[in-house]
Short mmCIF file of C-alpha atoms and ligand atoms in Angstrom, two decimals:
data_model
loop_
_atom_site.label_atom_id
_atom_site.label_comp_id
_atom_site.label_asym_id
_atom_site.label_seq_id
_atom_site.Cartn_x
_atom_site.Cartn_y
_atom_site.Cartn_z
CA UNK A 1039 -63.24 60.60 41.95
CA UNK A 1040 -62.94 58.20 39.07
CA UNK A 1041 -65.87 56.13 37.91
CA UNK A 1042 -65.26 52.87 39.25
CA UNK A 1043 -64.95 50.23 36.35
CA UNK A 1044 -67.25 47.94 35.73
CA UNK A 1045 -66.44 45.03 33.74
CA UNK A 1046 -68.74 43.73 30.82
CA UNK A 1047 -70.13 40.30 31.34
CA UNK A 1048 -70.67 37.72 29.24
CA UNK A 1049 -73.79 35.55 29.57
CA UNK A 1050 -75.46 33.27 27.85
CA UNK A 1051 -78.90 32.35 27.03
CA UNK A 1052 -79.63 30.26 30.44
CA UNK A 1053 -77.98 33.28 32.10
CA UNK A 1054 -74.44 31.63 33.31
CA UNK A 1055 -71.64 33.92 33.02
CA UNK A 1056 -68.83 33.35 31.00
CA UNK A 1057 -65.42 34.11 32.45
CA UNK A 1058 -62.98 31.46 32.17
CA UNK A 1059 -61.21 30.42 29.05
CA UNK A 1060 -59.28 27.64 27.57
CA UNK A 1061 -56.36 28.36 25.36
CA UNK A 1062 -55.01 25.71 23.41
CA UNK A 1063 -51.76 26.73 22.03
CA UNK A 1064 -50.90 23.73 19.71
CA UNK A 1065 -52.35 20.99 18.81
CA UNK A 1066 -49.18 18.93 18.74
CA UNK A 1067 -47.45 16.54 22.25
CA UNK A 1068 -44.67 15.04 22.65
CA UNK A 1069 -46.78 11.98 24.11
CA UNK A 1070 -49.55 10.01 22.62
CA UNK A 1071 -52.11 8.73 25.56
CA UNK A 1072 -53.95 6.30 24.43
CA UNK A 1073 -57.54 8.01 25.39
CA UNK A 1074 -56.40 11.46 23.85
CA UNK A 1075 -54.69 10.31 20.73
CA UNK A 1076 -54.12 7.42 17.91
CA UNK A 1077 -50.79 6.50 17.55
CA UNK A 1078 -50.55 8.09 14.42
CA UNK A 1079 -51.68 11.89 14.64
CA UNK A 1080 -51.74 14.55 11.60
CA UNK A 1081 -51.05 17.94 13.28
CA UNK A 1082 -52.09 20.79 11.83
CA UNK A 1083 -50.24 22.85 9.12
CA UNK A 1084 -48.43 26.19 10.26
CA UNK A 1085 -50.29 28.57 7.67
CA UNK A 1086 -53.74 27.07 10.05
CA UNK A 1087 -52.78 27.92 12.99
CA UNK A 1088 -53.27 30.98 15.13
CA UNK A 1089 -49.35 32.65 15.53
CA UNK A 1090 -48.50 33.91 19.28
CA UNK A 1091 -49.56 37.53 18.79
CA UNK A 1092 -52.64 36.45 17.37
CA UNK A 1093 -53.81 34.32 20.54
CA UNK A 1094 -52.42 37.65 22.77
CA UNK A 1095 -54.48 39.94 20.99
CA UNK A 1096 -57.78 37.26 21.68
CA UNK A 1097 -56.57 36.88 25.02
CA UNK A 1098 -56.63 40.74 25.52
CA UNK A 1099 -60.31 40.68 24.14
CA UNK A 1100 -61.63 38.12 26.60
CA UNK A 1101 -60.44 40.17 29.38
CA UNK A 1102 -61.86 42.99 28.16
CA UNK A 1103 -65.16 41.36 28.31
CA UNK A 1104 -64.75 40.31 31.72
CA UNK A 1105 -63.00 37.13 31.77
CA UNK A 1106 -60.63 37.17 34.77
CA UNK A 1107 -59.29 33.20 34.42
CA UNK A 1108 -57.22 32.04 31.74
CA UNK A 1109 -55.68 28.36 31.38
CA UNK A 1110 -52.86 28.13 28.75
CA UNK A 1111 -53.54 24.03 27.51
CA UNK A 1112 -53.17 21.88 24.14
CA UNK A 1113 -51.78 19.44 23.15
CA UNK A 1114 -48.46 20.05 25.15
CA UNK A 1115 -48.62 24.07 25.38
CA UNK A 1116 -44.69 23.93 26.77
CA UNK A 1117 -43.57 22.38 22.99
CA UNK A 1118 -44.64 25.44 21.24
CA UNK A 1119 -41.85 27.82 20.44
CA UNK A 1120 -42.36 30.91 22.22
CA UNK A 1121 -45.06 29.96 24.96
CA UNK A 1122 -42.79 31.36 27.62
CA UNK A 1123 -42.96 34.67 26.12
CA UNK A 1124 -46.42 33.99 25.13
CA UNK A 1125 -47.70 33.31 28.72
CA UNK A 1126 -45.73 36.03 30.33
CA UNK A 1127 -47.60 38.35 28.04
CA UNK A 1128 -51.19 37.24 28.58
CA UNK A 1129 -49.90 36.56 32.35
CA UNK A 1130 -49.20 40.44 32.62
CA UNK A 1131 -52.65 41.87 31.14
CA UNK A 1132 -54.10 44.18 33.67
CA UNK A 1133 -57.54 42.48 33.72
CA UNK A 1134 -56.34 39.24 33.80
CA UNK A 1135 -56.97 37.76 38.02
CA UNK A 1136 -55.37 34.58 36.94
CA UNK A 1137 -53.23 32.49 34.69
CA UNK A 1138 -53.04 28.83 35.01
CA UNK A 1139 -51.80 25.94 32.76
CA UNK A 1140 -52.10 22.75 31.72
CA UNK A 1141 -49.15 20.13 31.17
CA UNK A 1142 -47.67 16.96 30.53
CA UNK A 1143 -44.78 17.71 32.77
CA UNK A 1144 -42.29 16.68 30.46
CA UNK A 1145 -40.25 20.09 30.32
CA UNK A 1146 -40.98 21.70 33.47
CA UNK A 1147 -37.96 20.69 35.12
CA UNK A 1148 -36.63 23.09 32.64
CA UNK A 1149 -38.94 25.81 32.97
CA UNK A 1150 -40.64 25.91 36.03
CA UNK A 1151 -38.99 28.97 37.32
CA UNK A 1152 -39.58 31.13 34.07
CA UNK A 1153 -43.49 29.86 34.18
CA UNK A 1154 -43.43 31.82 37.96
CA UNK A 1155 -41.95 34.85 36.63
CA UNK A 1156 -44.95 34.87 33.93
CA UNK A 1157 -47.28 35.15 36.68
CA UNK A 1158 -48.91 31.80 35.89
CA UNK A 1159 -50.60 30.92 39.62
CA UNK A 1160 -51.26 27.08 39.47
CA UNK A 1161 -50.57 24.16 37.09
CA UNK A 1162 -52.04 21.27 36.53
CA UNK A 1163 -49.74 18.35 35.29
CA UNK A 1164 -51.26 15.14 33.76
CA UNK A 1165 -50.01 11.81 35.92
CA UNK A 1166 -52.18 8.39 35.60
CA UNK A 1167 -49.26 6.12 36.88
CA UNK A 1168 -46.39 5.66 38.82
CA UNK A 1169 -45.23 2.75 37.15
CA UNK A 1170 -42.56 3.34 34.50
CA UNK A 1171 -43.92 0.52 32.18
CA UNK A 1172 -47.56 1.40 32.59
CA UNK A 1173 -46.51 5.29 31.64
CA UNK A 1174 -44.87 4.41 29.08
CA UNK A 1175 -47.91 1.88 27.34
CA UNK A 1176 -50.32 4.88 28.65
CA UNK A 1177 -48.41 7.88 27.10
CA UNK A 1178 -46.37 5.84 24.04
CA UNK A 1179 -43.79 8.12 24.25
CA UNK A 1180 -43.00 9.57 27.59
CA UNK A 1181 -40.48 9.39 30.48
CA UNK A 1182 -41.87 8.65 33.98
CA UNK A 1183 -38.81 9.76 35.23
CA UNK A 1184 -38.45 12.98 32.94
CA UNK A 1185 -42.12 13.83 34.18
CA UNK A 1186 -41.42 13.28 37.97
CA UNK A 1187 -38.69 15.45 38.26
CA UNK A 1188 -40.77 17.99 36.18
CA UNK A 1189 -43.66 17.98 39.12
CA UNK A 1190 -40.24 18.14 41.80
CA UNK A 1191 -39.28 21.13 40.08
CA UNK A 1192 -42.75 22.61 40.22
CA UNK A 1193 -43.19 21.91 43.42
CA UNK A 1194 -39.72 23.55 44.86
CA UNK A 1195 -40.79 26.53 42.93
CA UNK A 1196 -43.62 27.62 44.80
CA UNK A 1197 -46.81 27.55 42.41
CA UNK A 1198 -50.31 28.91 44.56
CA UNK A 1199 -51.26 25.27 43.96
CA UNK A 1200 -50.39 21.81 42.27
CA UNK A 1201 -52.81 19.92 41.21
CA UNK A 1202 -52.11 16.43 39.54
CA UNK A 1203 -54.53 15.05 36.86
CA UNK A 1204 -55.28 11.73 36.21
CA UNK A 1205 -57.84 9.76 33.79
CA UNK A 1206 -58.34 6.07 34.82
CA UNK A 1207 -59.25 3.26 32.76
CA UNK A 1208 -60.39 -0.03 34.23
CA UNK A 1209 -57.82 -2.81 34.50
CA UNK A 1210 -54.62 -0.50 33.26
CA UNK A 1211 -55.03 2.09 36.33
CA UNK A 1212 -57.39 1.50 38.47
CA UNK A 1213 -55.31 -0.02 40.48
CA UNK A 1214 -53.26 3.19 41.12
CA UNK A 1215 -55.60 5.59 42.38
CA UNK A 1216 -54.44 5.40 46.20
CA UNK A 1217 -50.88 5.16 45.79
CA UNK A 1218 -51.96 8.07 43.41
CA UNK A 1219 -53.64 9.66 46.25
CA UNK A 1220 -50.81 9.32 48.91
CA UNK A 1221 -48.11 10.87 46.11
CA UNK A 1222 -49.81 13.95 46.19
CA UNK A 1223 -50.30 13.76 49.98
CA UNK A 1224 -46.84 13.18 50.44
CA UNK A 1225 -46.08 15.30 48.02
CA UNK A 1226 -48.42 18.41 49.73
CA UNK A 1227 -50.36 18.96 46.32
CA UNK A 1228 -53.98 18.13 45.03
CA UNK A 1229 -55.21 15.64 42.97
CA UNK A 1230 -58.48 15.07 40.42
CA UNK A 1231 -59.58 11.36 39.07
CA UNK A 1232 -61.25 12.00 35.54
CA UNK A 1233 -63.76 10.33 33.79
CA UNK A 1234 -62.54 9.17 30.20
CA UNK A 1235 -64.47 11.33 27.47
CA UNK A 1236 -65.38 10.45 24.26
CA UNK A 1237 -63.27 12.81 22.23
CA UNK A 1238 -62.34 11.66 19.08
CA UNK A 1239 -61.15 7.67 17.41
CA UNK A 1240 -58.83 6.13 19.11
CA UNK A 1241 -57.13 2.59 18.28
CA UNK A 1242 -55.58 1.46 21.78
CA UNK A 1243 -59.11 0.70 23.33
CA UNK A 1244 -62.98 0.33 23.30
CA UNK A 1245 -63.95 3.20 25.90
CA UNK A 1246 -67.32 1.65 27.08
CA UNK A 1247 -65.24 -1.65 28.28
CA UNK A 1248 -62.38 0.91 29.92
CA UNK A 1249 -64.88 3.17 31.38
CA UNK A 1250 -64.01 3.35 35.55
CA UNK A 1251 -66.81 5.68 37.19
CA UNK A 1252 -65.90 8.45 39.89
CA UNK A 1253 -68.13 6.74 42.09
CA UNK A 1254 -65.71 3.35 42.12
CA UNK A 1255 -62.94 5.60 42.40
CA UNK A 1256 -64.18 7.09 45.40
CA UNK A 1257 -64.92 3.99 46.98
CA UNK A 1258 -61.69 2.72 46.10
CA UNK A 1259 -60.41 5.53 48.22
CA UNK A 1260 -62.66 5.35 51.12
CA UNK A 1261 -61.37 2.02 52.18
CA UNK A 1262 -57.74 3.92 52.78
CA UNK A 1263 -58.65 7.63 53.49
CA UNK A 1264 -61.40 9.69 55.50
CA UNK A 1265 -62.22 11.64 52.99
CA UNK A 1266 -64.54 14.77 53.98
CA UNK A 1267 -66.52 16.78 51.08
CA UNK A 1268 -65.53 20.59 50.54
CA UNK A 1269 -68.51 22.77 49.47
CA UNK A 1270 -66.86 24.69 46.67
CA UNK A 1271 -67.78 28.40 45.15
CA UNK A 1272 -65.82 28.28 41.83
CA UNK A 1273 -68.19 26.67 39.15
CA UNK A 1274 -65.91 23.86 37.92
CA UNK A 1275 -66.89 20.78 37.13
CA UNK A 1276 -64.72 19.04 40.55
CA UNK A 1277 -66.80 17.85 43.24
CA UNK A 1278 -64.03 18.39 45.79
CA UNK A 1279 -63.35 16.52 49.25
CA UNK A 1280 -60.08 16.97 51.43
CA UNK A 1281 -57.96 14.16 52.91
CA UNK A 1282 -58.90 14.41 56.88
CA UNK A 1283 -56.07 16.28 58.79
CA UNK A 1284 -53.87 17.57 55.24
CA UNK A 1285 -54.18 20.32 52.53
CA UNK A 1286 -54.43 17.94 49.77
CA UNK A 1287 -57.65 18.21 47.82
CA UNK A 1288 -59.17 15.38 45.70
CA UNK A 1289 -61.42 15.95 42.85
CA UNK A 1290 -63.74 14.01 40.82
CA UNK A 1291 -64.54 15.37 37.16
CA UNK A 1292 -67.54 12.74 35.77
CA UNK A 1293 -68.57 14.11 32.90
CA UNK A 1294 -70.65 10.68 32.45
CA UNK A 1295 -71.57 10.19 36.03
CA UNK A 1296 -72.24 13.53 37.53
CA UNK A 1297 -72.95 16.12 34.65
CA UNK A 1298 -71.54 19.66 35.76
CA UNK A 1299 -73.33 21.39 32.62
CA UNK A 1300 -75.84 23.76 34.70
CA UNK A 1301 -72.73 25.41 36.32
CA UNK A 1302 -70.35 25.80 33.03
CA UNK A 1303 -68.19 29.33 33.35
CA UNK A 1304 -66.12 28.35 30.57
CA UNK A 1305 -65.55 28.40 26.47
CA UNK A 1306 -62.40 27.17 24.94
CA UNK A 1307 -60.74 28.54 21.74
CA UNK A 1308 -58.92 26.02 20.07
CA UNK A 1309 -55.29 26.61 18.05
CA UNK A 1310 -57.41 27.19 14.44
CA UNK A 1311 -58.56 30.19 15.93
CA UNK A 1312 -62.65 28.01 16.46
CA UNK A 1313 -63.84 29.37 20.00
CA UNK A 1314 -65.52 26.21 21.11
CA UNK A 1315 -69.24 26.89 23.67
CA UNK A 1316 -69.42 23.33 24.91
CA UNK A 1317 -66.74 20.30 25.31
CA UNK A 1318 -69.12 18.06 24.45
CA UNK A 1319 -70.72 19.47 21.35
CA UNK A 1320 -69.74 21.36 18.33
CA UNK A 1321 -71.34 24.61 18.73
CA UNK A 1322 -68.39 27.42 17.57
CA UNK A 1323 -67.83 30.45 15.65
CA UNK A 1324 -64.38 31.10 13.56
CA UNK A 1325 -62.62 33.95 15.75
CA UNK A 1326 -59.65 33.29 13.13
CA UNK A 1327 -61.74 34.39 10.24
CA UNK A 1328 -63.22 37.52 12.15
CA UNK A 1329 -59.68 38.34 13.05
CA UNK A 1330 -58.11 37.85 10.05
CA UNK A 1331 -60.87 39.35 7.34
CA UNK A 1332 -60.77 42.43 9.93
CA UNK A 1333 -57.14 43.06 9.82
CA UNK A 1334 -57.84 42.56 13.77
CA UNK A 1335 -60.52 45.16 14.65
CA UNK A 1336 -60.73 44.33 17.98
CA UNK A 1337 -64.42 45.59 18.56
CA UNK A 1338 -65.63 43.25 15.57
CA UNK A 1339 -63.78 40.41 17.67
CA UNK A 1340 -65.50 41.18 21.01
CA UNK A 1341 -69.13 41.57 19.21
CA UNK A 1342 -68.30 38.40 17.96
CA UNK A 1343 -67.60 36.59 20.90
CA UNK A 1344 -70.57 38.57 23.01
CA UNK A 1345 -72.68 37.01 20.15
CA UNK A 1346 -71.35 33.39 20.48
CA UNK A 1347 -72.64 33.67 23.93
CA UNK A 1348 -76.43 33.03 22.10
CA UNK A 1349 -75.32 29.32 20.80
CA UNK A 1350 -73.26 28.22 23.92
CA UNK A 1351 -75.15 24.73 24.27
CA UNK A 1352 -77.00 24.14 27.63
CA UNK A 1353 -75.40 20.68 28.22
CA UNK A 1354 -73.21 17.80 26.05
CA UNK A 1355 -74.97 14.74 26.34
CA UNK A 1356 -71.55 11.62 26.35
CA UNK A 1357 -72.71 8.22 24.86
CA UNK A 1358 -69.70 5.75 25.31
CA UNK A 1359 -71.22 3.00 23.25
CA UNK A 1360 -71.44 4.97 20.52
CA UNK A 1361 -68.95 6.35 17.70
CA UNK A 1362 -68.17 9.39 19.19
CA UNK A 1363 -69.95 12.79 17.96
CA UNK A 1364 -67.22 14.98 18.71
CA UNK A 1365 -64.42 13.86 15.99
CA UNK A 1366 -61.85 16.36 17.65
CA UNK A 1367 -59.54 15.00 19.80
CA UNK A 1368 -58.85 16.23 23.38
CA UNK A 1369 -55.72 17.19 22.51
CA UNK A 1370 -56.97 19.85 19.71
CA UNK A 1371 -60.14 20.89 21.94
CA UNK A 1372 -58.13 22.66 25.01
CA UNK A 1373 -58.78 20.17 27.73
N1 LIG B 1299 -50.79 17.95 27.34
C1 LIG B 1299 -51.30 18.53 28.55
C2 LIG B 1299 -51.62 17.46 29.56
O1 LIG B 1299 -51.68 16.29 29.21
O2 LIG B 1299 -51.84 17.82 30.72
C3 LIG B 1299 -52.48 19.43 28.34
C4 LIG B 1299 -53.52 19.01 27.34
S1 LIG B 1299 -54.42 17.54 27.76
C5 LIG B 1299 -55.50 17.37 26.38
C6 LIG B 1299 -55.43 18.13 29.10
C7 LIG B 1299 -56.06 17.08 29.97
O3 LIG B 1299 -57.00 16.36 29.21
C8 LIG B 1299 -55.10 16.06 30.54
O4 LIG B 1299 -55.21 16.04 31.95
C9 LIG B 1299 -55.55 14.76 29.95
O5 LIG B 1299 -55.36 13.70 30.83
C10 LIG B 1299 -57.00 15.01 29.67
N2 LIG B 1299 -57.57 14.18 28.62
C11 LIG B 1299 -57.09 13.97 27.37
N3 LIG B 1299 -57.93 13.18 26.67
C12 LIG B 1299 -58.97 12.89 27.49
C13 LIG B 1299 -60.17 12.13 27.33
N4 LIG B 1299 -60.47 11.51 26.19
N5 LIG B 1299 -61.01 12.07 28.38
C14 LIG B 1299 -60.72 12.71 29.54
N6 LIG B 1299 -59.62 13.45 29.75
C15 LIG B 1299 -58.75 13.53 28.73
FE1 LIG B 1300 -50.44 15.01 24.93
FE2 LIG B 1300 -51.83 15.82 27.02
FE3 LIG B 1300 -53.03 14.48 25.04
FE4 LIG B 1300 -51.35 13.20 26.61
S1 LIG B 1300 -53.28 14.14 27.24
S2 LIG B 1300 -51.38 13.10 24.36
S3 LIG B 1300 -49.88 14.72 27.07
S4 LIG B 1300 -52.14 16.47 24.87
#
């Protein structure tokens, strides 16, 4: 009888294991929101950036070292040529459990069924607003419309789950968040409120003023909905309750309020090739340079990243008065 295989773990110095990881594919978007970009972005050049077989061949590596959830992100991952191919070949690696993504929604309508076939489970798609004026002061540059029939699309597809994301800021959304709330109800998918992080200048606003806590959110919602708490396994950084009588699911991420550190399962390698310990601090090593000064010796790359595991922060510490630490932007981090 064959040995049965046992996969290598990655753990860090407070002993949390490590297997989940966030791809970010390209650090350009169609849109600009105004907490994840300035209005005027430089993108990086090509020659910088890690090409498609180079983020398969890292991909490969994580799940060799146990990591069984990948989540395709970026900027806009659907804008980059070849990320259909791209995520049908990570979504096919026979350690992989699970391939998920993060979008903007703007080209799903055109894709959704190809995004199936590459075996990725569940999306995420970015929504703050179902106003067509407030989308467009929100995202600069983006359709409501375009984006709406891009979650329609998803949905009569058949994804494992839906899951809509949205950041509020005080007096432009908050407003929204139960008409956001009975969209995804009547809509049969799940939705998470997020706390506004400090990642990166931005012009549009001062984030301290626009800062709207999970806790108002939730109390917002508990005037219109009985809303009863899920005890969750996964380690994410959700704290999860379920709309009485429905499937939908909604989910707070307060990365100010609630800190989620102690639990953290995941690292995120950014499109330079930097594989990134902590969101909230600036702890990395250069896989790009490991890969690339090794003409891709793929044991060198997993010692590498086994090692990385030593300086994986044990928590990011958010001050919204303050010029932000972290320069990146979300949209170059892998959010
Ligand atoms: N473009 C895709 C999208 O918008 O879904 C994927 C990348 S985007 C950076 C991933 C998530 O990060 C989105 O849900 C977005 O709302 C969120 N995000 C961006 N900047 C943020 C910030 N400063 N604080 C909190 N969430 C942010
Ligand atoms: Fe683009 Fe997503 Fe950032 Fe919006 S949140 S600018 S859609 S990367």
């Amino acid at each position: 009888m064959p040995a049965p295989l046992i996969k290598p773990l990655l753990i860090d110095r407070f002993g949390r294991t490590v297997d989940y990881v966030r791809i970010s594919i390209t650090d350009r978007c169609d849109f600009r929101c105004v907490y994840c970009m300035s209005e005027e972005m430089t993108f990086l050049p090509r020659e910088q950036i890690l090409s498609l077989e180079e983020i398969f061949l890292l991909a490969q590596c994580f799940t060799e070292l146990g990591v069984g959830k990948i989540r395709i992100t970026g900027g806009e991952p659907l804008i980059r040529r070849g990320a259909l191919e791209l995520l049908h070949n990570i979504g096919h690696l026979p350690l992989l459990d699970e391939l998920v993504m993060t979008t903007n929604g703007s080209q799903l309508s055109n894709c959704a069924e190809q995004l199936k076939l590459a075996q990725v489970s569940r999306l995420n798609i970015s929504l703050d607003t179902l106003k067509a004026d407030k989308f467009k002061q929100l995202t600069r540059t983006g359709d409501l419309a375009v984006v709406l029939k891009g979650i329609e699309s998803a949905i009569k597809t058949g994804f494992k789950r839906i899951k809509l994301n949205a950041v509020i800021l005080k007096n432009r959304n908050d407003n929204e968040v139960v008409d956001l709330v009975n969209f995804a109800l009547n809509s049969g998918i799940d939705i998470s409120f997020i706390e506004e992080m400090p990642l990166g200048v931005i012009s549009s606003h001062d984030r301290a003023e626009a800062y709207y806590s999970s806790d108002e959110i939730k109390a917002d919602l508990d005037a219109y909905f009985k809303l009863e708490k899920i005890q969750e396994t996964t380690a994410g950084p959700s704290d999860y309750y379920r709309v009485s009588g429905t499937d939908t699911k909604v989910g707070f991420i307060s990365p100010h309020s609630h800190n989620f550190c102690s639990t953290c399962n995941r690292v995120r390698l950014t499109v330079e090739g930097r594989l990134l310990l902590c969101l909230g601090n600036e702890h990395s090593i250069d896989l790009k340079s490991v890969m690339r000064n090794s003409e891709n010796n793929t044991d060198l790359i997993k010692q590498a990243i086994i090692e990385s595991m030593m300086i994986k922060p044990e928590k990011h510490e958010f001050n919204l008065k303050e010029q932000p630490l972290i320069m990146r932007h979300m949209s170059s981090t892998g959010g």
